[in-house]
Tab-separated table of C-alpha atoms in Angstrom:
chain	number	residue	atom	x	y	z
A	1	MET	CA	2.175	70.506	17.048
A	2	ARG	CA	1.230	68.608	13.898
A	3	LYS	CA	-1.925	66.783	13.870
A	4	MET	CA	-1.843	63.005	12.822
A	5	LYS	CA	-4.111	61.497	10.540
A	6	PRO	CA	-6.230	58.812	11.644
A	7	ALA	CA	-5.084	55.342	11.053
A	8	GLY	CA	-7.964	54.268	8.927
A	9	ARG	CA	-7.542	57.142	6.391
A	10	GLN	CA	-3.864	55.812	5.942
A	11	ASP	CA	-5.118	52.356	5.344
A	12	ARG	CA	-7.523	53.177	2.655
A	13	SER	CA	-4.785	55.315	0.917
A	14	ALA	CA	-2.425	52.605	0.851
A	15	ARG	CA	-4.909	50.248	-0.382
A	16	LYS	CA	-5.513	52.486	-3.466
A	17	LYS	CA	-1.965	52.585	-4.224
A	18	MET	CA	-1.307	48.749	-4.130
A	19	ASN	CA	-1.895	46.861	-7.417
A	20	TRP	CA	-3.293	43.437	-6.286
A	21	LYS	CA	-2.847	40.852	-8.915
A	22	ALA	CA	-5.524	38.125	-9.388
A	23	LEU	CA	-5.014	34.502	-9.737
A	24	GLU	CA	-3.622	33.299	-12.955
A	25	ILE	CA	-5.451	30.804	-14.857
A	26	VAL	CA	-3.143	27.928	-14.927
A	27	HIS	CA	-5.493	25.248	-16.796
A	28	PRO	CA	-7.840	27.219	-18.877
A	29	GLU	CA	-9.052	24.024	-20.593
A	30	ALA	CA	-9.957	22.368	-17.274
A	31	ALA	CA	-12.802	20.088	-15.899
A	32	GLY	CA	-13.799	19.022	-12.414
A	33	ILE	CA	-15.345	15.383	-11.577
A	34	ASP	CA	-17.024	14.624	-8.431
A	35	VAL	CA	-16.654	10.493	-8.413
A	36	GLY	CA	-19.312	8.496	-6.681
A	37	GLY	CA	-20.535	4.649	-6.719
A	38	SER	CA	-23.535	5.350	-8.695
A	39	GLU	CA	-23.145	8.543	-10.644
A	40	HIS	CA	-20.559	10.880	-11.604
A	41	TRP	CA	-20.925	14.622	-11.793
A	42	VAL	CA	-18.698	16.716	-14.217
A	43	ALA	CA	-18.275	20.590	-14.417
A	44	VAL	CA	-16.622	22.463	-17.335
A	45	ASN	CA	-16.024	26.254	-17.741
A	46	PRO	CA	-19.870	27.974	-18.127
A	47	ASP	CA	-18.386	29.638	-21.345
A	48	ARG	CA	-17.946	26.258	-23.209
A	49	ASP	CA	-21.494	24.875	-22.719
A	50	GLU	CA	-25.130	25.945	-21.891
A	51	GLU	CA	-25.445	23.218	-19.356
A	52	PRO	CA	-21.694	23.410	-17.699
A	53	VAL	CA	-22.740	20.805	-14.799
A	54	ARG	CA	-23.788	17.248	-16.093
A	55	ARG	CA	-24.332	13.987	-14.677
A	56	PHE	CA	-22.940	10.607	-16.089
A	57	GLY	CA	-23.643	7.016	-14.873
A	58	CYS	CA	-20.858	4.555	-13.870
A	59	PHE	CA	-21.136	2.030	-16.802
A	60	THR	CA	-18.292	1.802	-19.355
A	61	SER	CA	-20.487	3.302	-22.168
A	62	ASP	CA	-21.298	6.296	-19.671
A	63	LEU	CA	-17.615	7.013	-19.038
A	64	ARG	CA	-16.943	6.887	-22.673
A	65	GLU	CA	-19.734	9.442	-23.422
A	66	MET	CA	-18.297	11.811	-20.613
A	67	ALA	CA	-14.857	11.596	-22.276
A	68	ARG	CA	-16.292	12.333	-25.748
A	69	TRP	CA	-18.518	15.154	-24.077
A	70	LEU	CA	-15.104	16.785	-22.571
A	71	LEU	CA	-13.337	16.429	-25.762
A	72	GLU	CA	-15.937	18.131	-27.648
A	73	LYS	CA	-15.986	21.302	-25.243
A	74	GLY	CA	-12.508	21.544	-25.632
A	75	VAL	CA	-11.207	20.117	-22.012
A	76	ARG	CA	-7.557	19.018	-21.811
A	77	SER	CA	-7.226	18.553	-18.217
A	78	VAL	CA	-9.550	17.032	-15.574
A	79	ALA	CA	-9.292	16.993	-11.853
A	80	MET	CA	-11.054	14.222	-9.370
A	81	GLN	CA	-10.523	13.013	-6.080
A	82	SER	CA	-9.293	9.564	-5.175
A	83	THR	CA	-12.495	8.165	-3.793
A	84	GLY	CA	-12.369	4.564	-2.628
A	85	VAL	CA	-11.708	2.621	-5.946
A	86	TYR	CA	-14.429	4.297	-7.854
A	87	TRP	CA	-12.003	6.654	-9.436
A	88	MET	CA	-9.943	3.916	-11.162
A	89	PRO	CA	-12.530	3.161	-14.113
A	90	VAL	CA	-12.822	6.855	-14.675
A	91	PHE	CA	-9.035	7.417	-14.521
A	92	GLU	CA	-8.442	4.851	-17.237
A	93	VAL	CA	-11.101	5.669	-19.611
A	94	LEU	CA	-10.127	9.357	-19.579
A	95	GLN	CA	-6.335	8.379	-20.152
A	96	GLN	CA	-7.456	6.167	-23.115
A	97	HIS	CA	-9.084	9.306	-24.582
A	98	GLY	CA	-6.004	11.398	-24.408
A	99	LEU	CA	-6.807	13.578	-21.399
A	100	GLU	CA	-4.660	14.660	-18.684
A	101	VAL	CA	-6.334	13.362	-15.358
A	102	PHE	CA	-5.206	15.164	-11.981
A	103	LEU	CA	-5.680	12.564	-9.061
A	104	VAL	CA	-5.816	14.824	-6.234
A	105	ASN	CA	-6.133	14.021	-2.277
A	106	ALA	CA	-9.552	14.563	-0.999
A	107	ARG	CA	-8.011	16.370	2.102
A	108	HIS	CA	-6.695	19.352	-0.042
A	109	THR	CA	-10.142	19.943	-1.326
A	110	LYS	CA	-12.452	19.770	1.806
A	111	ASN	CA	-11.103	22.611	3.774
A	112	VAL	CA	-13.923	25.091	2.590
A	113	PRO	CA	-17.259	24.529	4.350
A	114	GLY	CA	-20.535	24.430	2.469
A	115	ARG	CA	-19.417	22.216	-0.201
A	116	LYS	CA	-21.911	19.307	0.476
A	117	SER	CA	-23.601	18.600	-2.701
A	118	ASP	CA	-22.155	16.880	-5.627
A	119	ILE	CA	-22.718	19.635	-8.161
A	120	GLN	CA	-20.951	22.145	-5.768
A	121	GLU	CA	-18.343	19.826	-5.379
A	122	CYS	CA	-17.416	19.394	-8.962
A	123	GLN	CA	-17.564	23.095	-9.630
A	124	TRP	CA	-15.325	23.554	-6.510
A	125	LEU	CA	-12.756	21.022	-8.181
A	126	LEU	CA	-13.072	22.858	-11.442
A	127	LYS	CA	-12.008	26.317	-9.766
A	128	LEU	CA	-9.267	24.801	-7.836
A	129	HIS	CA	-7.933	23.049	-10.940
A	130	ALA	CA	-8.107	26.002	-13.066
A	131	PHE	CA	-6.201	28.172	-10.938
A	132	GLY	CA	-3.414	25.325	-10.292
A	133	LEU	CA	-4.015	24.781	-6.505
A	134	LEU	CA	-4.233	21.271	-6.795
A	135	ASN	CA	-1.324	18.750	-6.810
A	136	ASN	CA	-1.452	15.642	-8.918
A	137	SER	CA	-0.806	12.349	-7.165
A	138	PHE	CA	2.130	10.190	-8.001
A	139	GLN	CA	0.844	7.196	-10.196
A	140	PRO	CA	3.257	4.479	-11.418
A	141	THR	CA	3.494	3.096	-14.937
A	142	ASP	CA	1.313	0.371	-16.300
A	143	GLU	CA	3.788	-2.330	-15.824
A	144	ILE	CA	4.229	-1.357	-12.029
A	145	ARG	CA	0.604	-1.363	-11.587
A	146	ILE	CA	0.239	-5.097	-12.882
A	147	ALA	CA	3.115	-6.072	-10.736
A	148	ARG	CA	1.342	-4.199	-7.768
A	149	THR	CA	-2.003	-5.867	-8.448
A	150	LEU	CA	-0.184	-9.340	-8.598
A	151	TRP	CA	2.093	-8.738	-5.570
A	152	ARG	CA	-1.120	-7.184	-3.302
A	153	GLN	CA	-3.117	-10.504	-4.353
A	154	ARG	CA	-0.339	-12.678	-3.298
A	155	GLY	CA	-0.166	-10.852	0.085
A	156	ASP	CA	-3.823	-11.317	0.509
A	157	LEU	CA	-3.749	-15.053	-0.377
A	158	VAL	CA	-0.708	-15.276	2.156
A	159	ALA	CA	-2.918	-13.802	4.615
A	160	GLU	CA	-5.779	-16.067	4.252
A	161	ALA	CA	-3.422	-18.999	4.369
A	162	ALA	CA	-2.006	-17.944	7.820
A	163	SER	CA	-5.751	-17.374	9.001
A	164	ALA	CA	-6.659	-20.926	7.904
A	165	ILE	CA	-3.698	-22.401	9.962
A	166	GLN	CA	-4.987	-20.479	12.807
A	167	ARG	CA	-8.385	-21.880	12.465
A	168	MET	CA	-6.780	-25.331	12.302
A	169	GLN	CA	-5.069	-24.618	15.437
A	170	LYS	CA	-8.217	-23.498	17.144
A	171	VAL	CA	-10.124	-26.732	16.219
A	172	LEU	CA	-7.148	-29.087	17.505
A	173	ILE	CA	-7.219	-27.019	20.862
A	174	GLU	CA	-11.155	-27.566	21.101
A	175	MET	CA	-10.275	-31.225	20.561
A	176	ASN	CA	-7.520	-31.084	23.295
A	177	VAL	CA	-4.823	-31.857	20.682
A	178	GLN	CA	-1.992	-29.927	21.769
A	179	LEU	CA	0.156	-30.311	18.597
A	180	SER	CA	0.810	-26.518	18.759
A	181	SER	CA	2.551	-27.104	22.106
A	182	VAL	CA	5.212	-29.485	20.528
A	183	LEU	CA	5.413	-28.066	16.995
A	184	SER	CA	6.407	-24.617	16.140
A	185	ASP	CA	4.946	-24.544	12.886
A	186	LEU	CA	1.656	-26.382	12.181
A	187	SER	CA	1.982	-25.842	8.468
A	188	GLY	CA	5.307	-27.628	8.097
A	189	VAL	CA	5.716	-31.235	6.837
A	190	SER	CA	5.413	-32.702	10.294
A	191	GLY	CA	2.182	-30.790	11.180
A	192	MET	CA	0.482	-31.444	7.880
A	193	ASN	CA	1.428	-35.113	7.702
A	194	ILE	CA	-0.162	-35.547	11.350
A	195	ILE	CA	-3.208	-33.649	10.179
A	196	GLY	CA	-3.762	-35.639	7.071
A	197	ALA	CA	-3.432	-38.801	9.103
A	198	ILE	CA	-6.100	-37.801	11.670
A	199	LEU	CA	-8.329	-36.807	8.774
A	200	LYS	CA	-8.054	-40.319	7.343
A	201	GLY	CA	-9.161	-41.727	10.573
A	202	GLU	CA	-5.650	-42.589	12.392
A	203	ARG	CA	-6.073	-42.363	16.253
A	204	ASP	CA	-3.043	-43.968	17.540
A	205	SER	CA	-0.835	-41.190	19.225
A	206	TRP	CA	2.362	-43.106	18.899
A	207	THR	CA	1.541	-43.857	15.098
A	208	LEU	CA	0.862	-40.102	14.514
A	209	ALA	CA	3.996	-39.172	16.581
A	210	SER	CA	6.039	-41.356	14.267
A	211	MET	CA	5.112	-39.113	11.415
A	212	VAL	CA	7.243	-35.937	12.671
A	213	GLU	CA	10.520	-35.130	10.748
A	214	PRO	CA	13.962	-35.878	12.615
A	215	GLY	CA	14.522	-32.221	12.832
A	216	VAL	CA	11.609	-31.734	15.241
A	217	LYS	CA	13.194	-30.711	18.869
A	218	ALA	CA	10.570	-32.363	20.925
A	219	THR	CA	10.501	-36.035	22.067
A	220	LEU	CA	8.269	-38.765	20.679
A	221	SER	CA	6.969	-39.049	24.139
A	222	ASP	CA	5.925	-35.543	24.485
A	223	ILE	CA	4.551	-35.556	20.931
A	224	SER	CA	2.456	-38.840	21.563
A	225	ARG	CA	0.892	-37.127	24.571
A	226	SER	CA	0.042	-34.083	23.060
A	227	LEU	CA	-2.141	-36.176	20.244
A	228	GLU	CA	-4.449	-37.573	22.480
A	229	GLY	CA	-7.664	-35.847	22.133
A	230	ASN	CA	-11.567	-36.261	22.120
A	231	TRP	CA	-12.013	-36.684	18.268
A	232	ARG	CA	-15.442	-35.140	17.922
A	233	ASP	CA	-16.857	-35.694	14.634
A	234	GLU	CA	-18.026	-31.976	13.966
A	235	LEU	CA	-14.645	-30.842	14.831
A	236	LEU	CA	-13.034	-33.307	12.520
A	237	PHE	CA	-15.229	-31.909	9.591
A	238	VAL	CA	-14.291	-28.517	10.396
A	239	LEU	CA	-10.590	-29.246	10.675
A	240	GLY	CA	-10.692	-30.954	7.249
A	241	GLN	CA	-12.558	-27.834	5.634
A	242	HIS	CA	-9.866	-25.779	7.035
A	243	ARG	CA	-7.040	-28.054	5.647
A	244	ASP	CA	-8.599	-28.008	2.135
A	245	LEU	CA	-8.955	-24.239	2.462
A	246	TYR	CA	-5.249	-23.892	3.301
A	247	ARG	CA	-4.218	-26.204	0.325
A	248	PHE	CA	-6.557	-23.996	-2.055
A	249	TYR	CA	-4.614	-21.012	-0.796
A	250	GLN	CA	-1.014	-22.700	-1.291
A	251	GLU	CA	-2.089	-23.455	-4.747
A	252	SER	CA	-3.570	-20.015	-5.634
A	253	ILE	CA	-0.206	-18.466	-4.267
A	254	ALA	CA	1.793	-20.909	-6.691
A	255	GLU	CA	-0.395	-19.802	-9.442
A	256	CYS	CA	0.001	-16.121	-8.689
A	257	ASP	CA	3.804	-16.698	-8.422
A	258	VAL	CA	3.829	-17.904	-11.907
A	259	ARG	CA	2.014	-14.937	-13.191
A	260	LEU	CA	4.190	-12.569	-11.278
A	261	ARG	CA	7.349	-14.279	-12.775
A	262	GLN	CA	5.886	-14.056	-16.274
A	263	HIS	CA	5.358	-10.331	-15.741
A	264	LEU	CA	8.764	-9.528	-14.196
A	265	GLU	CA	10.244	-11.236	-17.162
A	266	THR	CA	8.861	-8.415	-19.557
A	267	PHE	CA	10.742	-5.672	-17.816
A	268	GLN	CA	13.836	-4.313	-19.280
A	269	SER	CA	17.117	-5.472	-17.895
A	270	LYS	CA	19.450	-3.079	-16.183
A	271	ALA	CA	21.973	-5.645	-15.332
A	272	ASP	CA	23.486	-8.222	-17.603
A	273	LEU	CA	23.476	-11.508	-15.401
A	274	GLU	CA	26.164	-13.230	-17.810
A	275	THR	CA	28.815	-10.096	-17.705
A	276	GLN	CA	27.727	-8.852	-14.138
A	277	PRO	CA	26.393	-11.997	-12.351
A	278	ILE	CA	25.048	-11.595	-8.956
A	279	GLY	CA	27.071	-12.218	-5.773
A	280	PRO	CA	26.558	-14.849	-3.023
A	281	LYS	CA	23.815	-14.611	-0.711
A	282	PRO	CA	24.681	-12.874	2.344
A	283	LYS	CA	25.189	-14.748	5.632
A	284	GLY	CA	22.642	-14.525	8.395
A	285	LYS	CA	19.835	-13.701	5.900
A	286	LYS	CA	17.490	-16.578	6.252
A	287	GLY	CA	14.858	-17.078	3.445
A	288	SER	CA	11.263	-16.274	4.299
A	289	LYS	CA	8.778	-19.112	4.266
A	290	ASN	CA	6.515	-16.979	2.427
A	291	ALA	CA	9.011	-15.922	-0.443
A	292	PRO	CA	7.893	-16.762	-4.018
A	293	HIS	CA	8.453	-20.016	-5.571
A	294	PHE	CA	11.194	-18.617	-7.968
A	295	ASP	CA	14.423	-16.700	-7.442
A	296	LEU	CA	13.017	-13.245	-6.824
A	297	ARG	CA	16.562	-11.909	-5.761
A	298	THR	CA	17.995	-12.666	-9.299
A	299	GLU	CA	15.119	-11.204	-10.895
A	300	LEU	CA	15.104	-7.829	-9.034
A	301	TYR	CA	18.762	-7.649	-9.638
A	302	ARG	CA	18.380	-7.848	-13.334
A	303	ILE	CA	15.599	-5.273	-13.326
A	304	THR	CA	17.068	-2.726	-11.040
A	305	GLY	CA	20.766	-3.546	-11.046
A	306	ILE	CA	20.913	-3.584	-7.389
A	307	ASP	CA	21.140	-6.739	-4.882
A	308	TRP	CA	18.641	-5.826	-2.291
A	309	ALA	CA	19.874	-8.474	-0.348
A	310	GLN	CA	23.090	-6.660	0.487
A	311	ILE	CA	21.431	-4.116	2.211
A	312	ASN	CA	20.928	-4.609	6.097
A	313	GLY	CA	17.463	-4.776	7.110
A	314	ILE	CA	16.213	-5.324	3.535
A	315	ASP	CA	15.173	-8.666	2.127
A	316	VAL	CA	13.607	-9.421	-1.370
A	317	LEU	CA	10.275	-9.468	-0.086
A	318	THR	CA	10.511	-5.889	1.249
A	319	ALA	CA	12.180	-4.884	-1.941
A	320	GLN	CA	9.476	-6.339	-4.027
A	321	THR	CA	6.785	-4.905	-2.071
A	322	VAL	CA	8.701	-1.136	-2.394
A	323	ILE	CA	9.076	-1.712	-6.271
A	324	ALA	CA	5.510	-3.020	-6.856
A	325	GLU	CA	4.247	0.199	-5.137
A	326	THR	CA	6.617	2.964	-6.437
A	327	GLY	CA	8.513	1.429	-9.191
A	328	ALA	CA	12.389	1.656	-9.515
A	329	ASP	CA	12.401	4.817	-11.308
A	330	LEU	CA	11.640	7.654	-8.607
A	331	SER	CA	12.439	10.556	-10.896
A	332	ALA	CA	8.787	11.785	-9.977
A	333	PHE	CA	9.945	12.688	-6.814
A	334	PRO	CA	12.460	15.862	-6.762
A	335	SER	CA	14.496	14.573	-3.760
A	336	GLU	CA	14.307	11.977	-0.880
A	337	LYS	CA	12.467	14.498	1.304
A	338	GLN	CA	9.496	14.496	-1.222
A	339	PHE	CA	9.571	10.874	-1.308
A	340	ALA	CA	9.694	10.438	2.507
A	341	SER	CA	6.897	12.834	2.806
A	342	TRP	CA	4.667	10.763	0.141
A	343	LEU	CA	5.381	7.700	2.179
A	344	GLY	CA	3.936	9.499	5.310
A	345	LEU	CA	7.165	9.256	7.316
A	346	CYS	CA	7.866	12.768	7.772
A	347	PRO	CA	6.511	14.694	10.976
A	348	ALA	CA	3.783	17.249	10.361
A	349	ASN	CA	4.886	20.071	12.608
A	350	GLU	CA	1.845	21.965	13.569
A	351	THR	CA	2.914	25.252	14.734
A	352	SER	CA	0.991	28.266	16.629
A	353	GLY	CA	2.487	31.140	18.223
A	354	GLY	CA	6.052	30.062	17.665
A	355	ARG	CA	5.440	26.605	19.316
A	356	VAL	CA	5.090	23.556	17.873
A	357	LEU	CA	1.783	21.794	18.902
A	358	LYS	CA	2.040	18.300	17.341
A	359	ARG	CA	4.857	16.455	15.584
A	360	ARG	CA	2.964	13.221	14.558
A	361	THR	CA	3.267	11.755	11.294
A	362	ARG	CA	0.343	12.113	8.873
A	363	LYS	CA	-2.134	8.918	8.761
A	364	VAL	CA	-1.277	7.322	5.692
A	365	ILE	CA	-2.067	4.012	4.363
A	366	ASN	CA	0.921	3.110	2.405
A	367	ARG	CA	2.535	-0.598	2.140
A	368	ALA	CA	5.908	0.736	1.033
A	369	SER	CA	5.873	2.876	4.498
A	370	THR	CA	4.820	-0.140	6.303
A	371	ALA	CA	7.671	-2.201	4.613
A	372	PHE	CA	10.093	0.348	5.431
A	373	ARG	CA	8.923	0.456	9.328
A	374	ASN	CA	9.161	-3.406	9.394
A	375	SER	CA	12.694	-3.444	7.932
A	376	ALA	CA	13.735	-0.701	10.360
A	377	SER	CA	12.632	-2.956	13.307
A	378	THR	CA	15.006	-5.656	12.399
A	379	LEU	CA	17.854	-3.389	12.874
A	380	LEU	CA	17.761	-3.476	16.435
A	381	ARG	CA	20.511	-5.983	17.050
A	382	SER	CA	22.241	-5.285	13.686
A	383	GLN	CA	26.087	-4.462	14.097
A	384	SER	CA	25.956	-2.490	11.064
A	385	TYR	CA	25.935	1.362	10.401
A	386	LEU	CA	22.211	1.305	9.763
A	387	GLY	CA	21.749	-0.776	13.232
A	388	ALA	CA	23.984	1.864	15.072
A	389	GLN	CA	21.732	4.720	13.599
A	390	TYR	CA	18.561	2.909	14.339
A	391	ARG	CA	19.418	2.304	17.950
A	392	ARG	CA	20.649	6.017	18.238
A	393	LEU	CA	17.357	7.431	16.751
A	394	ARG	CA	15.143	4.987	18.735
A	395	THR	CA	16.900	6.391	21.927
A	396	ARG	CA	16.122	9.930	21.083
A	397	LEU	CA	12.274	9.093	20.046
A	398	GLY	CA	11.669	8.010	23.760
A	399	ALA	CA	11.487	4.403	22.956
A	400	PRO	CA	10.383	1.899	25.904
A	401	LYS	CA	13.159	1.174	28.334
A	402	LEU	CA	12.424	-2.753	28.220
A	403	SER	CA	13.195	-2.663	24.483
A	404	LEU	CA	16.382	-0.851	25.269
A	405	ARG	CA	17.810	-3.303	27.888
A	406	TRP	CA	19.661	-5.285	25.400
A	407	GLN	CA	21.735	-2.254	24.587
A	408	GLY	CA	23.160	-2.191	28.088
A	409	SER	CA	23.736	-5.756	28.568
C-alpha cells in the first residue's frame, strides 16, 4: 500500500509554486492627513522627505503652508477623514492649490486596532490611499454647495421660528389664556393680532375675540372665554420677547429667500419657460406655510426641466432639499442602487454561516434621505401607483396593525 505524504508537506510545496502578487501602488504621489480641531498631522512617502510626518496648525496661513509643502514634495493626491466640520477649510485650501482630495468615511479606516495616535493615523491613511483602498466621498459642485448652505440655514430659521411659537403658547398657558384651544395655528393672522393687542395692554376678552379672521371655526363666545387670564407682568414680558424673536426669524427667513432666489437665477436653464411653459398646479396639493416667498416650483422647473409637483408624494420643498444636497446631476453615481446606498436606504445584510443576522439600514445622517422618507409617508392614502406600492411594501415590512386599519375599511 502506497504511503501518503503528510498534509503539512503538501501545503508547503503548494505555497512554493504559487506566485503571490503584492498590492499595486495606485496613487504613488499620495499623502495622508489626520484632521483635528487644533492641529493637522500630514504624512508623505519617506522617500520624499527626511521628515515624512509633519504637524501643521489650523490657521489659514498654516493650511497654505501645508499645501505648498505637499506640492514641493511632489504630492498630487491627498486622503483625509470627514471629521466634523474641521475638514472643510483643509479641503478648500488643498483644492485651490490643485491637489486631488479624497474625503473618506472614518468608518472605513478604523477597523484596524492600535491606530490611536495622530502620527500613526496619518501614516495609516497614506498607506491605504497609496494602495487605492479608500473610496472618495460624493461632493457636489460649488453652486450646489452654496444652495445647500442657504437652504440649510433657512431650515434652521424655520425650526427656530416654530420653537418661538411653542414658547409663546407655553407662556399663554401659564397665564391660563387658552388661545391654542380655539385657534389651530397661533402664528396665523388671528393669533398674532390677538397677541399684539395683549402686549399693547388690551384686556377685554370680547374686544380681543373680535380680532379673529372670518375663517376661524370657533365661535366668538368660546374665543372670548379662552382669553380670560391672570395677566402676570413677568409672563407678559416673556411673551413679548418671544413674539419679537418670532418676527426676527420671519425677517431672516425672508432675507434668506431673497439670497436663495438670486443664487438659483444663476443656474443654467434646462427648460425654456416661453416655449415650454410649466403646467397648472396639480389638484389636492396645498402649499406649505413654510414655502419660500417666491415661485420655487417654476424656478426648479427651469433649472431641472422637471415639474416636481406632478410627482405623487413630492412637493417643491422636498425637491429643493434633494437638489440642495445632491444636485440635479447624479452622474457621479453609476446607478440608482449606488445612489440609494449613499442615501442610507439600502439594508446592510450581515451574514454569517449562510444566515442573515441583521438587515437594518446603516445609520446615516442625510437630509435627502429624510426628505424621501417623509415623502413616502404621505403616500399612505394616495390612490396612485406609488401609493399602492407603498402600502404593499409597508405590509411586507410588518407595519403596525393600527396604521393599516384604513386599508381594510
